[in-house]
Amino acid sequence: MKKHLFPLTILALAGCGERVNAPSLLPRAIEKQATTTPPIPAPVNVAAITPALQSQVAQLLARVKAGDSSFSKADRDSNRLILAGRRAAEGSESWVAGQQAQSVLEAARQDSAAALAEIETLLLAQTQAASADAALGGVPELTAAEAEASAIVERQTARLQELTR
């Protein structure tokens, strides 16, 4: 019988502890209020890009793509020489030829990188101008062009690093 009284005694004493000042778990007044969905804001009218700016963006993207084409050709032409130069002793003929081929590939990459830099400069200037004058457009188009050009240049950089490791 004593064995059965011990658990009951523990349970009875558990409720006799000190009262804790904890927050209530009941719903707060704000939680009892009906919720409504806020109205959807009207779409913002984005100013159109000017024909001159659109032409400039197209020319810069064309330069990036032409530079990418030059880079791809240089990559095909110099790939073997660069890899052979990596395995050759420093100062050997193969090593020198590999270094020259690497320089050609880096130079081919510069066309795309320079056009990307111009796009980024134009984007920065257009963003600043559009923040002062909402009638100016072209920021979304420049942002898209910058993303496209940046992806091309990053791919070229990765390829160059891959060959020269």
JSON list of C-alpha atoms in Angstrom, two decimals:
[
{"chain": "A", "resi": 1, "resn": "MET", "atom": "CA", "xyz": [0.00, 0.00, 0.00]},
{"chain": "A", "resi": 2, "resn": "LYS", "atom": "CA", "xyz": [2.88, 2.37, 0.78]},
{"chain": "A", "resi": 3, "resn": "LYS", "atom": "CA", "xyz": [4.13, 1.84, -2.75]},
{"chain": "A", "resi": 4, "resn": "HIS", "atom": "CA", "xyz": [0.87, 3.22, -4.13]},
{"chain": "A", "resi": 5, "resn": "LEU", "atom": "CA", "xyz": [0.79, 6.26, -1.84]},
{"chain": "A", "resi": 6, "resn": "PHE", "atom": "CA", "xyz": [4.19, 7.61, -2.88]},
{"chain": "A", "resi": 7, "resn": "PRO", "atom": "CA", "xyz": [3.20, 8.51, -6.49]},
{"chain": "A", "resi": 8, "resn": "LEU", "atom": "CA", "xyz": [-0.06, 10.06, -5.28]},
{"chain": "A", "resi": 9, "resn": "THR", "atom": "CA", "xyz": [1.81, 12.15, -2.73]},
{"chain": "A", "resi": 10, "resn": "ILE", "atom": "CA", "xyz": [4.20, 13.41, -5.41]},
{"chain": "A", "resi": 11, "resn": "LEU", "atom": "CA", "xyz": [1.30, 14.38, -7.65]},
{"chain": "A", "resi": 12, "resn": "ALA", "atom": "CA", "xyz": [-0.50, 16.16, -4.81]},
{"chain": "A", "resi": 13, "resn": "LEU", "atom": "CA", "xyz": [2.63, 18.13, -3.86]},
{"chain": "A", "resi": 14, "resn": "ALA", "atom": "CA", "xyz": [3.36, 19.14, -7.46]},
{"chain": "A", "resi": 15, "resn": "GLY", "atom": "CA", "xyz": [0.55, 21.68, -7.40]},
{"chain": "A", "resi": 16, "resn": "CYS", "atom": "CA", "xyz": [1.77, 23.26, -4.18]},
{"chain": "A", "resi": 17, "resn": "GLY", "atom": "CA", "xyz": [4.76, 25.04, -5.72]},
{"chain": "A", "resi": 18, "resn": "GLU", "atom": "CA", "xyz": [5.32, 28.76, -6.01]},
{"chain": "A", "resi": 19, "resn": "ARG", "atom": "CA", "xyz": [3.11, 30.60, -8.49]},
{"chain": "A", "resi": 20, "resn": "VAL", "atom": "CA", "xyz": [4.97, 31.63, -11.66]},
{"chain": "A", "resi": 21, "resn": "ASN", "atom": "CA", "xyz": [4.28, 35.01, -13.23]},
{"chain": "A", "resi": 22, "resn": "ALA", "atom": "CA", "xyz": [4.24, 33.85, -16.88]},
{"chain": "A", "resi": 23, "resn": "PRO", "atom": "CA", "xyz": [2.36, 35.46, -19.76]},
{"chain": "A", "resi": 24, "resn": "SER", "atom": "CA", "xyz": [-1.10, 34.18, -20.45]},
{"chain": "A", "resi": 25, "resn": "LEU", "atom": "CA", "xyz": [-1.65, 31.82, -23.33]},
{"chain": "A", "resi": 26, "resn": "LEU", "atom": "CA", "xyz": [-5.09, 33.29, -24.00]},
{"chain": "A", "resi": 27, "resn": "PRO", "atom": "CA", "xyz": [-5.54, 35.18, -27.30]},
{"chain": "A", "resi": 28, "resn": "ARG", "atom": "CA", "xyz": [-4.53, 38.84, -27.17]},
{"chain": "A", "resi": 29, "resn": "ALA", "atom": "CA", "xyz": [-6.97, 41.58, -28.13]},
{"chain": "A", "resi": 30, "resn": "ILE", "atom": "CA", "xyz": [-5.27, 42.15, -31.49]},
{"chain": "A", "resi": 31, "resn": "GLU", "atom": "CA", "xyz": [-5.57, 38.45, -32.29]},
{"chain": "A", "resi": 32, "resn": "LYS", "atom": "CA", "xyz": [-9.33, 38.58, -31.74]},
{"chain": "A", "resi": 33, "resn": "GLN", "atom": "CA", "xyz": [-9.80, 41.33, -34.35]},
{"chain": "A", "resi": 34, "resn": "ALA", "atom": "CA", "xyz": [-10.83, 40.38, -37.85]},
{"chain": "A", "resi": 35, "resn": "THR", "atom": "CA", "xyz": [-7.99, 40.49, -40.32]},
{"chain": "A", "resi": 36, "resn": "THR", "atom": "CA", "xyz": [-8.34, 42.08, -43.72]},
{"chain": "A", "resi": 37, "resn": "THR", "atom": "CA", "xyz": [-5.99, 41.82, -46.66]},
{"chain": "A", "resi": 38, "resn": "PRO", "atom": "CA", "xyz": [-4.41, 45.17, -47.54]},
{"chain": "A", "resi": 39, "resn": "PRO", "atom": "CA", "xyz": [-5.27, 46.48, -50.99]},
{"chain": "A", "resi": 40, "resn": "ILE", "atom": "CA", "xyz": [-2.86, 45.60, -53.79]},
{"chain": "A", "resi": 41, "resn": "PRO", "atom": "CA", "xyz": [-0.98, 48.72, -54.89]},
{"chain": "A", "resi": 42, "resn": "ALA", "atom": "CA", "xyz": [-1.46, 49.91, -58.43]},
{"chain": "A", "resi": 43, "resn": "PRO", "atom": "CA", "xyz": [1.34, 48.87, -60.78]},
{"chain": "A", "resi": 44, "resn": "VAL", "atom": "CA", "xyz": [4.10, 51.41, -61.17]},
{"chain": "A", "resi": 45, "resn": "ASN", "atom": "CA", "xyz": [4.43, 52.77, -64.67]},
{"chain": "A", "resi": 46, "resn": "VAL", "atom": "CA", "xyz": [7.99, 52.21, -65.77]},
{"chain": "A", "resi": 47, "resn": "ALA", "atom": "CA", "xyz": [9.20, 54.80, -68.22]},
{"chain": "A", "resi": 48, "resn": "ALA", "atom": "CA", "xyz": [10.10, 53.44, -71.63]},
{"chain": "A", "resi": 49, "resn": "ILE", "atom": "CA", "xyz": [13.68, 53.30, -72.79]},
{"chain": "A", "resi": 50, "resn": "THR", "atom": "CA", "xyz": [14.64, 55.94, -75.32]},
{"chain": "A", "resi": 51, "resn": "PRO", "atom": "CA", "xyz": [15.58, 54.76, -78.81]},
{"chain": "A", "resi": 52, "resn": "ALA", "atom": "CA", "xyz": [19.07, 56.24, -78.42]},
{"chain": "A", "resi": 53, "resn": "LEU", "atom": "CA", "xyz": [19.70, 54.39, -75.16]},
{"chain": "A", "resi": 54, "resn": "GLN", "atom": "CA", "xyz": [18.23, 51.21, -76.60]},
{"chain": "A", "resi": 55, "resn": "SER", "atom": "CA", "xyz": [20.61, 51.47, -79.56]},
{"chain": "A", "resi": 56, "resn": "GLN", "atom": "CA", "xyz": [23.56, 52.08, -77.24]},
{"chain": "A", "resi": 57, "resn": "VAL", "atom": "CA", "xyz": [22.66, 49.03, -75.13]},
{"chain": "A", "resi": 58, "resn": "ALA", "atom": "CA", "xyz": [22.31, 46.89, -78.24]},
{"chain": "A", "resi": 59, "resn": "GLN", "atom": "CA", "xyz": [25.72, 48.04, -79.51]},
{"chain": "A", "resi": 60, "resn": "LEU", "atom": "CA", "xyz": [27.38, 47.28, -76.19]},
{"chain": "A", "resi": 61, "resn": "LEU", "atom": "CA", "xyz": [25.80, 43.82, -76.04]},
{"chain": "A", "resi": 62, "resn": "ALA", "atom": "CA", "xyz": [26.93, 43.21, -79.62]},
{"chain": "A", "resi": 63, "resn": "ARG", "atom": "CA", "xyz": [30.48, 44.11, -78.54]},
{"chain": "A", "resi": 64, "resn": "VAL", "atom": "CA", "xyz": [30.28, 41.67, -75.63]},
{"chain": "A", "resi": 65, "resn": "LYS", "atom": "CA", "xyz": [29.07, 38.91, -77.94]},
{"chain": "A", "resi": 66, "resn": "ALA", "atom": "CA", "xyz": [31.71, 39.71, -80.59]},
{"chain": "A", "resi": 67, "resn": "GLY", "atom": "CA", "xyz": [34.33, 39.59, -77.85]},
{"chain": "A", "resi": 68, "resn": "ASP", "atom": "CA", "xyz": [32.93, 36.25, -76.74]},
{"chain": "A", "resi": 69, "resn": "SER", "atom": "CA", "xyz": [33.22, 34.94, -80.28]},
{"chain": "A", "resi": 70, "resn": "SER", "atom": "CA", "xyz": [36.85, 36.12, -80.43]},
{"chain": "A", "resi": 71, "resn": "PHE", "atom": "CA", "xyz": [37.48, 34.53, -77.04]},
{"chain": "A", "resi": 72, "resn": "SER", "atom": "CA", "xyz": [35.99, 31.21, -78.15]},
{"chain": "A", "resi": 73, "resn": "LYS", "atom": "CA", "xyz": [38.18, 31.19, -81.27]},
{"chain": "A", "resi": 74, "resn": "ALA", "atom": "CA", "xyz": [41.27, 32.09, -79.26]},
{"chain": "A", "resi": 75, "resn": "ASP", "atom": "CA", "xyz": [40.36, 29.39, -76.75]},
{"chain": "A", "resi": 76, "resn": "ARG", "atom": "CA", "xyz": [40.20, 26.75, -79.51]},
{"chain": "A", "resi": 77, "resn": "ASP", "atom": "CA", "xyz": [43.46, 27.98, -81.04]},
{"chain": "A", "resi": 78, "resn": "SER", "atom": "CA", "xyz": [45.45, 28.35, -77.82]},
{"chain": "A", "resi": 79, "resn": "ASN", "atom": "CA", "xyz": [44.03, 25.57, -75.67]},
{"chain": "A", "resi": 80, "resn": "ARG", "atom": "CA", "xyz": [46.61, 22.97, -76.72]},
{"chain": "A", "resi": 81, "resn": "LEU", "atom": "CA", "xyz": [49.52, 25.41, -76.41]},
{"chain": "A", "resi": 82, "resn": "ILE", "atom": "CA", "xyz": [48.52, 26.58, -72.93]},
{"chain": "A", "resi": 83, "resn": "LEU", "atom": "CA", "xyz": [48.11, 23.03, -71.64]},
{"chain": "A", "resi": 84, "resn": "ALA", "atom": "CA", "xyz": [51.45, 21.97, -73.16]},
{"chain": "A", "resi": 85, "resn": "GLY", "atom": "CA", "xyz": [53.13, 25.03, -71.65]},
{"chain": "A", "resi": 86, "resn": "ARG", "atom": "CA", "xyz": [51.82, 24.17, -68.20]},
{"chain": "A", "resi": 87, "resn": "ARG", "atom": "CA", "xyz": [53.57, 20.80, -68.34]},
{"chain": "A", "resi": 88, "resn": "ALA", "atom": "CA", "xyz": [56.82, 22.17, -69.81]},
{"chain": "A", "resi": 89, "resn": "ALA", "atom": "CA", "xyz": [59.83, 23.44, -67.92]},
{"chain": "A", "resi": 90, "resn": "GLU", "atom": "CA", "xyz": [59.83, 27.17, -67.27]},
{"chain": "A", "resi": 91, "resn": "GLY", "atom": "CA", "xyz": [61.72, 29.00, -70.00]},
{"chain": "A", "resi": 92, "resn": "SER", "atom": "CA", "xyz": [61.41, 26.18, -72.52]},
{"chain": "A", "resi": 93, "resn": "GLU", "atom": "CA", "xyz": [60.01, 26.75, -76.00]},
{"chain": "A", "resi": 94, "resn": "SER", "atom": "CA", "xyz": [56.70, 25.06, -75.09]},
{"chain": "A", "resi": 95, "resn": "TRP", "atom": "CA", "xyz": [56.42, 27.15, -71.95]},
{"chain": "A", "resi": 96, "resn": "VAL", "atom": "CA", "xyz": [56.99, 30.39, -73.89]},
{"chain": "A", "resi": 97, "resn": "ALA", "atom": "CA", "xyz": [54.45, 29.35, -76.53]},
{"chain": "A", "resi": 98, "resn": "GLY", "atom": "CA", "xyz": [51.94, 28.59, -73.74]},
{"chain": "A", "resi": 99, "resn": "GLN", "atom": "CA", "xyz": [52.53, 31.99, -72.15]},
{"chain": "A", "resi": 100, "resn": "GLN", "atom": "CA", "xyz": [52.00, 33.73, -75.50]},
{"chain": "A", "resi": 101, "resn": "ALA", "atom": "CA", "xyz": [48.81, 31.76, -76.13]},
{"chain": "A", "resi": 102, "resn": "GLN", "atom": "CA", "xyz": [47.58, 32.68, -72.65]},
{"chain": "A", "resi": 103, "resn": "SER", "atom": "CA", "xyz": [48.24, 36.36, -73.42]},
{"chain": "A", "resi": 104, "resn": "VAL", "atom": "CA", "xyz": [46.23, 36.08, -76.65]},
{"chain": "A", "resi": 105, "resn": "LEU", "atom": "CA", "xyz": [43.35, 34.52, -74.72]},
{"chain": "A", "resi": 106, "resn": "GLU", "atom": "CA", "xyz": [43.47, 37.22, -72.04]},
{"chain": "A", "resi": 107, "resn": "ALA", "atom": "CA", "xyz": [43.49, 39.92, -74.72]},
{"chain": "A", "resi": 108, "resn": "ALA", "atom": "CA", "xyz": [40.46, 38.32, -76.40]},
{"chain": "A", "resi": 109, "resn": "ARG", "atom": "CA", "xyz": [38.64, 38.44, -73.06]},
{"chain": "A", "resi": 110, "resn": "GLN", "atom": "CA", "xyz": [39.30, 42.16, -72.70]},
{"chain": "A", "resi": 111, "resn": "ASP", "atom": "CA", "xyz": [36.86, 43.13, -75.48]},
{"chain": "A", "resi": 112, "resn": "SER", "atom": "CA", "xyz": [33.94, 41.64, -73.57]},
{"chain": "A", "resi": 113, "resn": "ALA", "atom": "CA", "xyz": [35.17, 42.94, -70.22]},
{"chain": "A", "resi": 114, "resn": "ALA", "atom": "CA", "xyz": [35.52, 46.50, -71.55]},
{"chain": "A", "resi": 115, "resn": "ALA", "atom": "CA", "xyz": [32.00, 46.47, -73.00]},
{"chain": "A", "resi": 116, "resn": "LEU", "atom": "CA", "xyz": [30.68, 45.09, -69.70]},
{"chain": "A", "resi": 117, "resn": "ALA", "atom": "CA", "xyz": [32.38, 47.94, -67.85]},
{"chain": "A", "resi": 118, "resn": "GLU", "atom": "CA", "xyz": [30.68, 50.45, -70.17]},
{"chain": "A", "resi": 119, "resn": "ILE", "atom": "CA", "xyz": [27.30, 48.79, -69.56]},
{"chain": "A", "resi": 120, "resn": "GLU", "atom": "CA", "xyz": [27.85, 48.96, -65.80]},
{"chain": "A", "resi": 121, "resn": "THR", "atom": "CA", "xyz": [28.84, 52.64, -66.01]},
{"chain": "A", "resi": 122, "resn": "LEU", "atom": "CA", "xyz": [25.79, 53.40, -68.13]},
{"chain": "A", "resi": 123, "resn": "LEU", "atom": "CA", "xyz": [23.54, 51.48, -65.72]},
{"chain": "A", "resi": 124, "resn": "LEU", "atom": "CA", "xyz": [24.87, 53.42, -62.74]},
{"chain": "A", "resi": 125, "resn": "ALA", "atom": "CA", "xyz": [24.39, 56.76, -64.49]},
{"chain": "A", "resi": 126, "resn": "GLN", "atom": "CA", "xyz": [20.90, 55.85, -65.70]},
{"chain": "A", "resi": 127, "resn": "THR", "atom": "CA", "xyz": [19.86, 54.59, -62.26]},
{"chain": "A", "resi": 128, "resn": "GLN", "atom": "CA", "xyz": [21.00, 57.82, -60.64]},
{"chain": "A", "resi": 129, "resn": "ALA", "atom": "CA", "xyz": [19.28, 59.94, -63.29]},
{"chain": "A", "resi": 130, "resn": "ALA", "atom": "CA", "xyz": [16.06, 57.92, -63.07]},
{"chain": "A", "resi": 131, "resn": "SER", "atom": "CA", "xyz": [15.97, 58.31, -59.30]},
{"chain": "A", "resi": 132, "resn": "ALA", "atom": "CA", "xyz": [15.89, 62.07, -59.82]},
{"chain": "A", "resi": 133, "resn": "ASP", "atom": "CA", "xyz": [13.52, 62.02, -62.80]},
{"chain": "A", "resi": 134, "resn": "ALA", "atom": "CA", "xyz": [10.89, 59.28, -62.95]},
{"chain": "A", "resi": 135, "resn": "ALA", "atom": "CA", "xyz": [10.27, 60.05, -66.62]},
{"chain": "A", "resi": 136, "resn": "LEU", "atom": "CA", "xyz": [13.63, 58.49, -67.51]},
{"chain": "A", "resi": 137, "resn": "GLY", "atom": "CA", "xyz": [13.56, 54.82, -68.41]},
{"chain": "A", "resi": 138, "resn": "GLY", "atom": "CA", "xyz": [16.01, 52.16, -69.40]},
{"chain": "A", "resi": 139, "resn": "VAL", "atom": "CA", "xyz": [17.07, 50.83, -66.01]},
{"chain": "A", "resi": 140, "resn": "PRO", "atom": "CA", "xyz": [15.39, 47.41, -66.43]},
{"chain": "A", "resi": 141, "resn": "GLU", "atom": "CA", "xyz": [16.86, 47.01, -69.91]},
{"chain": "A", "resi": 142, "resn": "LEU", "atom": "CA", "xyz": [20.31, 48.01, -68.72]},
{"chain": "A", "resi": 143, "resn": "THR", "atom": "CA", "xyz": [20.04, 45.67, -65.75]},
{"chain": "A", "resi": 144, "resn": "ALA", "atom": "CA", "xyz": [19.18, 42.77, -68.07]},
{"chain": "A", "resi": 145, "resn": "ALA", "atom": "CA", "xyz": [22.03, 43.69, -70.43]},
{"chain": "A", "resi": 146, "resn": "GLU", "atom": "CA", "xyz": [24.45, 43.90, -67.50]},
{"chain": "A", "resi": 147, "resn": "ALA", "atom": "CA", "xyz": [23.38, 40.46, -66.26]},
{"chain": "A", "resi": 148, "resn": "GLU", "atom": "CA", "xyz": [23.81, 38.92, -69.72]},
{"chain": "A", "resi": 149, "resn": "ALA", "atom": "CA", "xyz": [27.20, 40.54, -70.29]},
{"chain": "A", "resi": 150, "resn": "SER", "atom": "CA", "xyz": [28.37, 39.68, -66.79]},
{"chain": "A", "resi": 151, "resn": "ALA", "atom": "CA", "xyz": [27.50, 36.00, -67.29]},
{"chain": "A", "resi": 152, "resn": "ILE", "atom": "CA", "xyz": [29.56, 35.91, -70.50]},
{"chain": "A", "resi": 153, "resn": "VAL", "atom": "CA", "xyz": [32.59, 37.59, -68.90]},
{"chain": "A", "resi": 154, "resn": "GLU", "atom": "CA", "xyz": [32.37, 35.36, -65.82]},
{"chain": "A", "resi": 155, "resn": "ARG", "atom": "CA", "xyz": [32.32, 32.27, -68.05]},
{"chain": "A", "resi": 156, "resn": "GLN", "atom": "CA", "xyz": [35.38, 33.56, -69.92]},
{"chain": "A", "resi": 157, "resn": "THR", "atom": "CA", "xyz": [37.20, 34.25, -66.66]},
{"chain": "A", "resi": 158, "resn": "ALA", "atom": "CA", "xyz": [36.40, 30.78, -65.35]},
{"chain": "A", "resi": 159, "resn": "ARG", "atom": "CA", "xyz": [37.68, 29.20, -68.58]},
{"chain": "A", "resi": 160, "resn": "LEU", "atom": "CA", "xyz": [40.90, 31.21, -68.43]},
{"chain": "A", "resi": 161, "resn": "GLN", "atom": "CA", "xyz": [41.45, 30.21, -64.81]},
{"chain": "A", "resi": 162, "resn": "GLU", "atom": "CA", "xyz": [40.75, 26.59, -65.68]},
{"chain": "A", "resi": 163, "resn": "LEU", "atom": "CA", "xyz": [43.44, 26.63, -68.38]},
{"chain": "A", "resi": 164, "resn": "THR", "atom": "CA", "xyz": [46.04, 28.46, -66.34]},
{"chain": "A", "resi": 165, "resn": "ARG", "atom": "CA", "xyz": [45.86, 26.54, -63.05]}
]
